Structures are given as C-alpha cells and as structure tokens.
Short mmCIF file of C-alpha atoms and ligand atoms in Angstrom, two decimals:
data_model
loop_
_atom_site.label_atom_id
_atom_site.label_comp_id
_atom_site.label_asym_id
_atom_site.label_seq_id
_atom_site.Cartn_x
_atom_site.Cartn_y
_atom_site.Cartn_z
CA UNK K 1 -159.00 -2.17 10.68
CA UNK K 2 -156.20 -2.57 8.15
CA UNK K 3 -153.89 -5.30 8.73
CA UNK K 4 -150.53 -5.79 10.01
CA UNK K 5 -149.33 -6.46 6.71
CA UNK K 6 -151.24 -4.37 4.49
CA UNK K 7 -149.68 -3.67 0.89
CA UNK K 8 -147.02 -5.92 1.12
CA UNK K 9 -145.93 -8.84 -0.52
CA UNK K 10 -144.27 -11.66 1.21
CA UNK K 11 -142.49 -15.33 0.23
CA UNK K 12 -142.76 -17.93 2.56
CA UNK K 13 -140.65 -20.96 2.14
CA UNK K 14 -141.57 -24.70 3.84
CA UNK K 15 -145.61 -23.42 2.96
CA UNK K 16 -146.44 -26.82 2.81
CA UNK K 17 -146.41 -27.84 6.70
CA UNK K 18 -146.05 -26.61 9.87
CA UNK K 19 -144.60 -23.42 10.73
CA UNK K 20 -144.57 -22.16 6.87
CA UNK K 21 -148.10 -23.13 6.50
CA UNK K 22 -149.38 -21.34 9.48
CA UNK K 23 -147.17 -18.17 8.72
CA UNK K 24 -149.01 -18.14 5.24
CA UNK K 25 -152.36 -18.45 6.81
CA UNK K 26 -151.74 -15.68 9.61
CA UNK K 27 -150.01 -13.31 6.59
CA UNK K 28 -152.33 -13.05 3.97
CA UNK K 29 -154.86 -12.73 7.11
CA UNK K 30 -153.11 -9.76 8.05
CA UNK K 31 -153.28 -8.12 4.65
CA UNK K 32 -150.14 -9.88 3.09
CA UNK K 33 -150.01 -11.52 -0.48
CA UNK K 34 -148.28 -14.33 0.17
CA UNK K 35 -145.96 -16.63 -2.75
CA UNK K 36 -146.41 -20.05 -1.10
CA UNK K 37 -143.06 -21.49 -1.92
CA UNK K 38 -142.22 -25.48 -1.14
CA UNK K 39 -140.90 -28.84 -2.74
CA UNK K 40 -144.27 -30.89 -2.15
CA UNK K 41 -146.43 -29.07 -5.06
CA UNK K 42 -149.31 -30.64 -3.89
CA UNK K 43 -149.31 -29.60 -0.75
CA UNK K 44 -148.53 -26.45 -1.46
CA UNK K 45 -151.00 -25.95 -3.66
CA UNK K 46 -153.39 -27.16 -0.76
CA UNK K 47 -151.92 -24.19 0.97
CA UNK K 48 -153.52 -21.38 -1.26
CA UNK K 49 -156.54 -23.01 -1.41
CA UNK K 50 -156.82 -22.39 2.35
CA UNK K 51 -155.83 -18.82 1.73
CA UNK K 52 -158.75 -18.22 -0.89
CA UNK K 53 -160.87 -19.94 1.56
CA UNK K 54 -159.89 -18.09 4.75
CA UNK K 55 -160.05 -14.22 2.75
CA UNK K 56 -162.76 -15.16 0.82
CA UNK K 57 -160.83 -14.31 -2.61
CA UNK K 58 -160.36 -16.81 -5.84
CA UNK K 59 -157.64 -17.90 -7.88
CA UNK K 60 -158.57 -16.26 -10.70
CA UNK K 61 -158.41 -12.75 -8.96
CA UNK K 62 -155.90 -10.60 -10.57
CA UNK K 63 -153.35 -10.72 -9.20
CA UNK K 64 -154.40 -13.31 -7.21
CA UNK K 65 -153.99 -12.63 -3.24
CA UNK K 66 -152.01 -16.27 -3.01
CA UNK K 67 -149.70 -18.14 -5.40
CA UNK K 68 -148.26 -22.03 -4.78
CA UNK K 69 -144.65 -21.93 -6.86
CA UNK K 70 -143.02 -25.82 -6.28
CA UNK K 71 -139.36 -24.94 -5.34
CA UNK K 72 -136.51 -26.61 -4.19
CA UNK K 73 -134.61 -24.19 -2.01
CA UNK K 74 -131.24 -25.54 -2.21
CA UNK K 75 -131.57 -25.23 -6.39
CA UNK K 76 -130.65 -21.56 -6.47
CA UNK K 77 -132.11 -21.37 -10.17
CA UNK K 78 -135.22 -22.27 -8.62
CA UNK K 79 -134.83 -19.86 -5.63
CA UNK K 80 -133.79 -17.20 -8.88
CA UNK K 81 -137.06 -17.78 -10.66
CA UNK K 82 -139.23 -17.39 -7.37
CA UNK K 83 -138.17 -14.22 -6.44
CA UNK K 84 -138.97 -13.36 -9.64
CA UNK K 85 -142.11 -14.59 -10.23
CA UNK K 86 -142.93 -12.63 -7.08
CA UNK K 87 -141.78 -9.49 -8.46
CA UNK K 88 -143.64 -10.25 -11.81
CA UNK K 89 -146.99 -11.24 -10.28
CA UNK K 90 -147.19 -8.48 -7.30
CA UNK K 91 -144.50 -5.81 -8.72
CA UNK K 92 -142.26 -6.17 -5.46
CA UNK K 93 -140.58 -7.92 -2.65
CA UNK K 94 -141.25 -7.02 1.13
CA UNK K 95 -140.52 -10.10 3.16
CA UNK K 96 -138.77 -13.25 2.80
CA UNK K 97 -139.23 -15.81 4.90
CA UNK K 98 -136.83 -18.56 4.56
CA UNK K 99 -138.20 -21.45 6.78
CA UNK K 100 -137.95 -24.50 4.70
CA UNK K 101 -135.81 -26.75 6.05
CA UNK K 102 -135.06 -30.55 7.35
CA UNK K 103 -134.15 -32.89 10.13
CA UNK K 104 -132.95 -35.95 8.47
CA UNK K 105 -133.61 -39.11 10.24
CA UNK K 106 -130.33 -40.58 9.64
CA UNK K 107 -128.61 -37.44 11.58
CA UNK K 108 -126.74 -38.28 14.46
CA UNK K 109 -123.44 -37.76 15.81
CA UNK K 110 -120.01 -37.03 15.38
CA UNK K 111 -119.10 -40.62 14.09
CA UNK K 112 -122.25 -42.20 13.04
CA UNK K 113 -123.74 -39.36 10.72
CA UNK K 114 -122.76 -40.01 6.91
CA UNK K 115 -121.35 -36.97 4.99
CA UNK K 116 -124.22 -37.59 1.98
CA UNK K 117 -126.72 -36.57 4.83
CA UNK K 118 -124.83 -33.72 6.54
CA UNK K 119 -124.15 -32.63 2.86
CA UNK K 120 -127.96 -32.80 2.41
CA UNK K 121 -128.41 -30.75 5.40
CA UNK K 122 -126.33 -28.24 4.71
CA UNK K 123 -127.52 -27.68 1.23
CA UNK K 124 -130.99 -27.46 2.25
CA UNK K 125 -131.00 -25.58 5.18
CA UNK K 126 -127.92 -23.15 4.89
CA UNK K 127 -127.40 -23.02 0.96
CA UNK K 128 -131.15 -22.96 0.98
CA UNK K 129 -131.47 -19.69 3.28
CA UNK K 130 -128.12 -17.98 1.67
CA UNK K 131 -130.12 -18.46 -1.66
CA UNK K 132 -133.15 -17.13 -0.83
CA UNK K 133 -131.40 -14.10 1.21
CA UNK K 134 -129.45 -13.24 -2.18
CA UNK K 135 -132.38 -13.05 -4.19
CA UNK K 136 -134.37 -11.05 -1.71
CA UNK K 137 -131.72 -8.61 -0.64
CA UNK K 138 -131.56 -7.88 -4.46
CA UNK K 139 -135.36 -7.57 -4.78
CA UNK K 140 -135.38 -5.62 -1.68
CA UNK K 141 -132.97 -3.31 -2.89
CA UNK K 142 -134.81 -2.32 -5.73
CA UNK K 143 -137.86 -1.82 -3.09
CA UNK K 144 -136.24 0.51 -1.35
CA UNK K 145 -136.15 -2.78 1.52
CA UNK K 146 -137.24 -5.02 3.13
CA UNK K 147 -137.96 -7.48 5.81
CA UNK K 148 -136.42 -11.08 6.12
CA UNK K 149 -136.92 -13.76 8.47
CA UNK K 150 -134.55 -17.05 8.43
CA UNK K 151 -135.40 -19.90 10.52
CA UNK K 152 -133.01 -20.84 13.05
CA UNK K 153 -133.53 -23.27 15.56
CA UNK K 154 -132.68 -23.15 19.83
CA UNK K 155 -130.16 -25.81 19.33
CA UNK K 156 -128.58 -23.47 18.28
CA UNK K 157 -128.38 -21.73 21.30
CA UNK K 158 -127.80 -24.57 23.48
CA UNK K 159 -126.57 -27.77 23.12
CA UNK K 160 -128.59 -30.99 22.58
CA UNK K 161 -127.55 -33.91 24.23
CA UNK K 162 -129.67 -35.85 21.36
CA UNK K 163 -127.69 -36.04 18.48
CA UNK K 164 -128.36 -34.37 15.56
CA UNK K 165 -125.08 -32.53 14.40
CA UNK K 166 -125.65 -31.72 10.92
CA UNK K 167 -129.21 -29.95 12.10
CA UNK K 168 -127.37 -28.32 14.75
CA UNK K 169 -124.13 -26.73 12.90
CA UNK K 170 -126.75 -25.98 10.03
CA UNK K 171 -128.85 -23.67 12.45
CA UNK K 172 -125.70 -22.02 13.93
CA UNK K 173 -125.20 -21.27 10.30
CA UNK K 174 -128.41 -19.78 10.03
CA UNK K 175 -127.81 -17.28 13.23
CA UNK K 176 -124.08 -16.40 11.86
CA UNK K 177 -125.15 -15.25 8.84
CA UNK K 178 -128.05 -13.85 9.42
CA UNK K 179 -126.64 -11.58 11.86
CA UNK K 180 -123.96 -10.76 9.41
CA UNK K 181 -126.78 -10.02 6.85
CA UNK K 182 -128.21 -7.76 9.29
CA UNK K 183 -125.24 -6.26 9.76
CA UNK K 184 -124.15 -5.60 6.27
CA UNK K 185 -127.55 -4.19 5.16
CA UNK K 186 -129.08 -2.27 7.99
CA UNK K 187 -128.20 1.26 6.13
CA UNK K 188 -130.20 -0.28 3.09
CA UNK K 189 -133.23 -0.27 5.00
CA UNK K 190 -133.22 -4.21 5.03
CA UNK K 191 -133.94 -6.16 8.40
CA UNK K 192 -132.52 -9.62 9.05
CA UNK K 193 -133.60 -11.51 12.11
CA UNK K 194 -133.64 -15.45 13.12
CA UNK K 195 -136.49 -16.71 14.32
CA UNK K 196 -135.46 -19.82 17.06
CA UNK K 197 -138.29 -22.04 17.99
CA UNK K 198 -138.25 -24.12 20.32
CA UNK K 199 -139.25 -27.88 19.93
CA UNK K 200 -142.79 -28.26 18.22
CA UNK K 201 -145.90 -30.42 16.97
CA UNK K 202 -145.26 -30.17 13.88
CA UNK K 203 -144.22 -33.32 11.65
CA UNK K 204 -140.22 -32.36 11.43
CA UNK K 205 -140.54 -33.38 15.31
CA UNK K 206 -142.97 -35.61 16.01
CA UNK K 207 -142.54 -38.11 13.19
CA UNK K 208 -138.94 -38.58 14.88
CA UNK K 209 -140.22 -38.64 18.60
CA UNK K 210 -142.36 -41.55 17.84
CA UNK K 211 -142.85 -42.92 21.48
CA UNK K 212 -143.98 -41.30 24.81
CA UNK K 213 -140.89 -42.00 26.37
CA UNK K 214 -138.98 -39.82 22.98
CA UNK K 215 -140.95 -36.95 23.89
CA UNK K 216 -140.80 -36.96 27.28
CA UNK K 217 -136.76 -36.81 27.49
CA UNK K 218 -137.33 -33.52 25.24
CA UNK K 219 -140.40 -32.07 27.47
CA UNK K 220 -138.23 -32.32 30.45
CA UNK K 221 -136.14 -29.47 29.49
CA UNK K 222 -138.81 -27.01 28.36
CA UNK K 223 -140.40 -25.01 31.78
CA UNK K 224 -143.86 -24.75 30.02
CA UNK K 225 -143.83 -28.37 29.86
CA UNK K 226 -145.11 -28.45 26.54
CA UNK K 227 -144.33 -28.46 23.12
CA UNK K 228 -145.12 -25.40 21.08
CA UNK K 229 -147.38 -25.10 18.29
CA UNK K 230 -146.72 -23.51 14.40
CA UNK K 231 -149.32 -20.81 15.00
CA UNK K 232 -146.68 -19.55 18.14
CA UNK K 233 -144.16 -19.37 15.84
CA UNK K 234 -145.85 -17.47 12.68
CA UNK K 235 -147.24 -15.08 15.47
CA UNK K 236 -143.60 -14.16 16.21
CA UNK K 237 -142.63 -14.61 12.21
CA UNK K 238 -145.40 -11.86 11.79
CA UNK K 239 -143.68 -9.61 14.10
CA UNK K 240 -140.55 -9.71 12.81
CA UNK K 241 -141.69 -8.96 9.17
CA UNK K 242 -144.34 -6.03 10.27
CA UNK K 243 -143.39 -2.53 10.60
CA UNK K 244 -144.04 -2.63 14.45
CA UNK K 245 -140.39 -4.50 14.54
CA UNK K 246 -138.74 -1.22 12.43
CA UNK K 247 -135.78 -0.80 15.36
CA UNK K 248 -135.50 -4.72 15.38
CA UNK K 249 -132.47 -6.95 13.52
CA UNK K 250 -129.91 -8.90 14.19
CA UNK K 251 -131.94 -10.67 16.64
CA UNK K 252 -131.79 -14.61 17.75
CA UNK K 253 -135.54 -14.33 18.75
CA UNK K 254 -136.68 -17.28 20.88
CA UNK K 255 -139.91 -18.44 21.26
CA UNK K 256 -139.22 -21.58 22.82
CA UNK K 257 -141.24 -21.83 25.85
CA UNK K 258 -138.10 -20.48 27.77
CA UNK K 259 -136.33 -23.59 27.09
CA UNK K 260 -133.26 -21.89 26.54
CA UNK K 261 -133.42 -19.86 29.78
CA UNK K 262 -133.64 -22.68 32.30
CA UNK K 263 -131.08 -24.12 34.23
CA UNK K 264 -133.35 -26.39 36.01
CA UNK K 265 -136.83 -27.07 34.99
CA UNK K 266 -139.81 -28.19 37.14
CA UNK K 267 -140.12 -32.02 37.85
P1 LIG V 1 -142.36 -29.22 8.60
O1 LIG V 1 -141.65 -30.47 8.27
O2 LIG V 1 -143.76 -29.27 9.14
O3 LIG V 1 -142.36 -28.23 7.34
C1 LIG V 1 -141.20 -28.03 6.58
C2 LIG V 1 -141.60 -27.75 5.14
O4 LIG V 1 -140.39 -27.51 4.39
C3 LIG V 1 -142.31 -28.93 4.47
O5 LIG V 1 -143.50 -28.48 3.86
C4 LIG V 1 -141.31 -29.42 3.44
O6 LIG V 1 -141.92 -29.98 2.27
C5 LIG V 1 -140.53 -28.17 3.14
N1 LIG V 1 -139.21 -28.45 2.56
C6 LIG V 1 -138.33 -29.41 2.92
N2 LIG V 1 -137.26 -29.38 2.12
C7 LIG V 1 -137.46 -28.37 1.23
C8 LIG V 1 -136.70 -27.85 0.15
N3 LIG V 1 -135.53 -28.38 -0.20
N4 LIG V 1 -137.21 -26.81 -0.54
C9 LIG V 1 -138.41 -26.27 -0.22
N5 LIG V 1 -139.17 -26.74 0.78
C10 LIG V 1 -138.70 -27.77 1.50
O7 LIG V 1 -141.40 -28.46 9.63
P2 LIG V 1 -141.58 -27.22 10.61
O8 LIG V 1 -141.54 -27.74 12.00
O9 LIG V 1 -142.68 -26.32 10.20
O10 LIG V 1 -140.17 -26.53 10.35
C11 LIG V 1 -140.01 -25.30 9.71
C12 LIG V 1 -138.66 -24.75 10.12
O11 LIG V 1 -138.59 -24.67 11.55
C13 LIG V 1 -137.48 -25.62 9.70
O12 LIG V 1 -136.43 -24.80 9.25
C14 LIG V 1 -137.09 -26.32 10.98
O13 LIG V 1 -135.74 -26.70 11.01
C15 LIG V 1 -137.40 -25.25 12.01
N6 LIG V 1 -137.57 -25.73 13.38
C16 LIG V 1 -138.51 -26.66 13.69
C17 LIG V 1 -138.62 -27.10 15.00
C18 LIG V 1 -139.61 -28.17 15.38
O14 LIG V 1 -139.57 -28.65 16.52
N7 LIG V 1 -140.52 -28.55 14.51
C19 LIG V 1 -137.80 -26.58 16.00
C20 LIG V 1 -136.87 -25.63 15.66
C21 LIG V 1 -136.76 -25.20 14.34
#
C-alpha cells in the first residue's frame, strides 16, 4: 500500500522533540521525505537517524529519504536557506510544517513578564512561523502548491487562568494569520491550517508542571482527564498535510482532548 504521503517532500520545524519529532517519524513512514529542521543540531541529527532506522534506508542514499538542517526559525536567513536546501536536495516543496516554538519559563502575566522574554516569544514563535510561511508559499508557488501546517496552541481558543501571556498572544498570532494565509492563497492551490493541541507530555509542558499538584490544576479542565501525547498530534499534522484534507483550510483544528469544548468537566 502506498503511503499517505507518497512523493512528497515535507519540512518539519521543532524535529528535535516532541510533537516535531513524532510528525517526522509518522511522515517519512507514510512515504514523506522529510528536512528535519531545529536549533539543537544534535538532536536533530538524532532525529534522522531514527528515520533511516525506522524505513530501513541510509544516509548516504541519494537523495537521502531524511536530512537534519540546524536552524533557528526566528533568523529568516536561516529559514531562507532551508527552504532552499529542500528544494535543492528533493527538487520541491509540498508541506511546511512550522511547529517549532517555546514556552519561556519566565512568562507570566500582564505586569510581571519582562519585554526581553515576550520579545523572545514573539520572535520565535510568530516571526518564526511568518518566516517559514514566506519561504514556503514561494516554494509552493513554484510547485504548483502546497500544504502548510502552523502550530497554534488551545490557549488560544480559551483563556488560561495560568499565566503565560506572551505564549498566549503569540498563538492567537499564529491562528490570525494563518487564517489570513489561507485566505489569501486558497486560489493558488496552497492550504493553511493551525493545528491546536491541547496540553501534552512533551518537555515544553512537563518540565514547567514539575509537581503533581502543577499538573493536576491543568488535568482538571481536560474531560479525557489526561494529557495528550506527540504521536496524537502528528496523527492530526498528517491529516492536514495529506491529500485526504484537499477541501480543508482555514481551520483552528483541535485535538485537545475536548478541552476546549467543556464547560464543566468530570470531578
Ligand atoms: P518540545 O519542546 O518538545 O519541542 C519543541 C522543539 O522546538 C524543540 O526541539 C526545540 O529545540 C525546537 N525549537 C525551539 N526554539 C527553536 C527555534 N528558535 N528554531 C528552531 N527550533 C526551535 O515542544 P512540543 O510540545 O513538541 O511543542 C511543539 C509545538 O507545539 C510548539 O509550537 C508548542 O508551542 C506547541 N504546543 C505544545 C503544547 C504542549 O502542551 N506541549 C500545547 C500546545 C501547543
């Protein structure tokens, strides 16, 4: 059986950890060769390897079905040259996926968070996703288009009563323009969707809810009564970017464990 993603070439950004990690896993599984983009070049690199491993191909295949490029998304030289060194290696650009991003520890609220961290913020995770849309839209043009995925977050959607404003205005960001970008394109044959997970095991989240009683205030609000997991979220990732989604952008899409349509959750 072919895969979802046969024939196409995707960047993933974040492909270090978490949700960009499993997305790169569960893409080139699905057919996909995947540009492993992130700022931790080891890890990244780590990344591949798991690739090769999982598909049974090599680095030294040409082209090779996985490449680790160290890149700092909110540098939009370095966003420049990895769109390009996608188009050089594989010929083309199908899907971007621009899920890097942070939670800085020192975010908090209105009057305690410091402007060098909500400028931090910003530049990472909405100069870092307008970067990596300008690129792609550009590759995707000369494609004939395209798929792109930003990552979003459900806070914004709803509001969190932990603090974390800089994270928060930088997701609504993310959805604004995004749907603009979807917008703006959609005759090009270029699909723009947010992806808005809900709270996760991944290391953004639990290196900040250190203690049971951290994650419990969270868990309270989610019905499944669980957190979710970065395979849930590069399932969903993969539907966005696959051709079964053709009819589908503009789209907030939650997968949040339908935290975002309680009103009250179980006890
Ligand atoms: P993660 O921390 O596990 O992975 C994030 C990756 O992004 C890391 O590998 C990191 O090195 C990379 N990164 C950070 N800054 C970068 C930069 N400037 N340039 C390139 N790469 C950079 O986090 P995750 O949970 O997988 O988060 C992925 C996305 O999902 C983020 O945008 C995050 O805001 C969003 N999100 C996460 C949660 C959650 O609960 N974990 C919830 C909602 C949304």
């Amino acid at each position: 059986m072919p895969g979802r993603l046969e024939g196409k070439v995707a960047i993933i950004t974040g492909a270090a950890s978490g949700i960009g990690l499993e997305a790169s896993l569960l893409f080139a599984q699905e057919g996909a060769r995947v540009v492993c983009a992130d700022i931790n070049q080891e890890a990244v690199i780590r990344t591949v390897a798991k690739i090769h491993e999982l598909v049974g191909t090599t680095a030294d295949d040409q082209p090779p079905r996985a490449i680790a490029v160290p890149c700092d998304v909110s540098r939009e030289e370095q966003v420049k040259a990895l769109v390009e060194q996608a188009e050089t290696v594989y010929g083309k650009l199908d899907i971007m996926f621009n899920n890097a991003g942070i939670m800085h520890p020192a975010d908090d609220n209105a009057l305690t968070t410091e402007e060098r961290i909500w400028d931090l913020t910003m530049s990472i995770n909405v100069k870092g996703v307008w970067f990596g849309c300008k690129y792609a839209i550009a590759a995707m043009r000369r494609n004939g288009g395209g798929a792109i995925v930003n990552t979003a977050s459900f806070v914004a959607l709803v509001g969190a009563a932990t603090p974390q404003l800089a994270y928060t205005a930088s997701k609504g960001a993310v959805l604004a323009m995004s749907r603009e970008l979807a917008m703006v394109h959609a005759r090009e044959n270029i699909r723009v969707n947010s992806l808005c997970p809900g709270p996760l095991r991944t290391p953004l989240l639990m290196d900040f809810l250190d203690t049971p009683e951290k994650k419990e205030r969270r868990l309270v609000h989610v019905p499944m009564g669980r957190f979710g997991e970065a395979i849930e979220q590069a399932r969903a990732a993969l539907f966005l970017v696959s051709d079964e989604a053709s009819y589908v952008t503009g789209t907030d899409f939650a997968v949040d464990g339908g935290l975002t349509g309680a009103y009250v959750t179980p006890e």
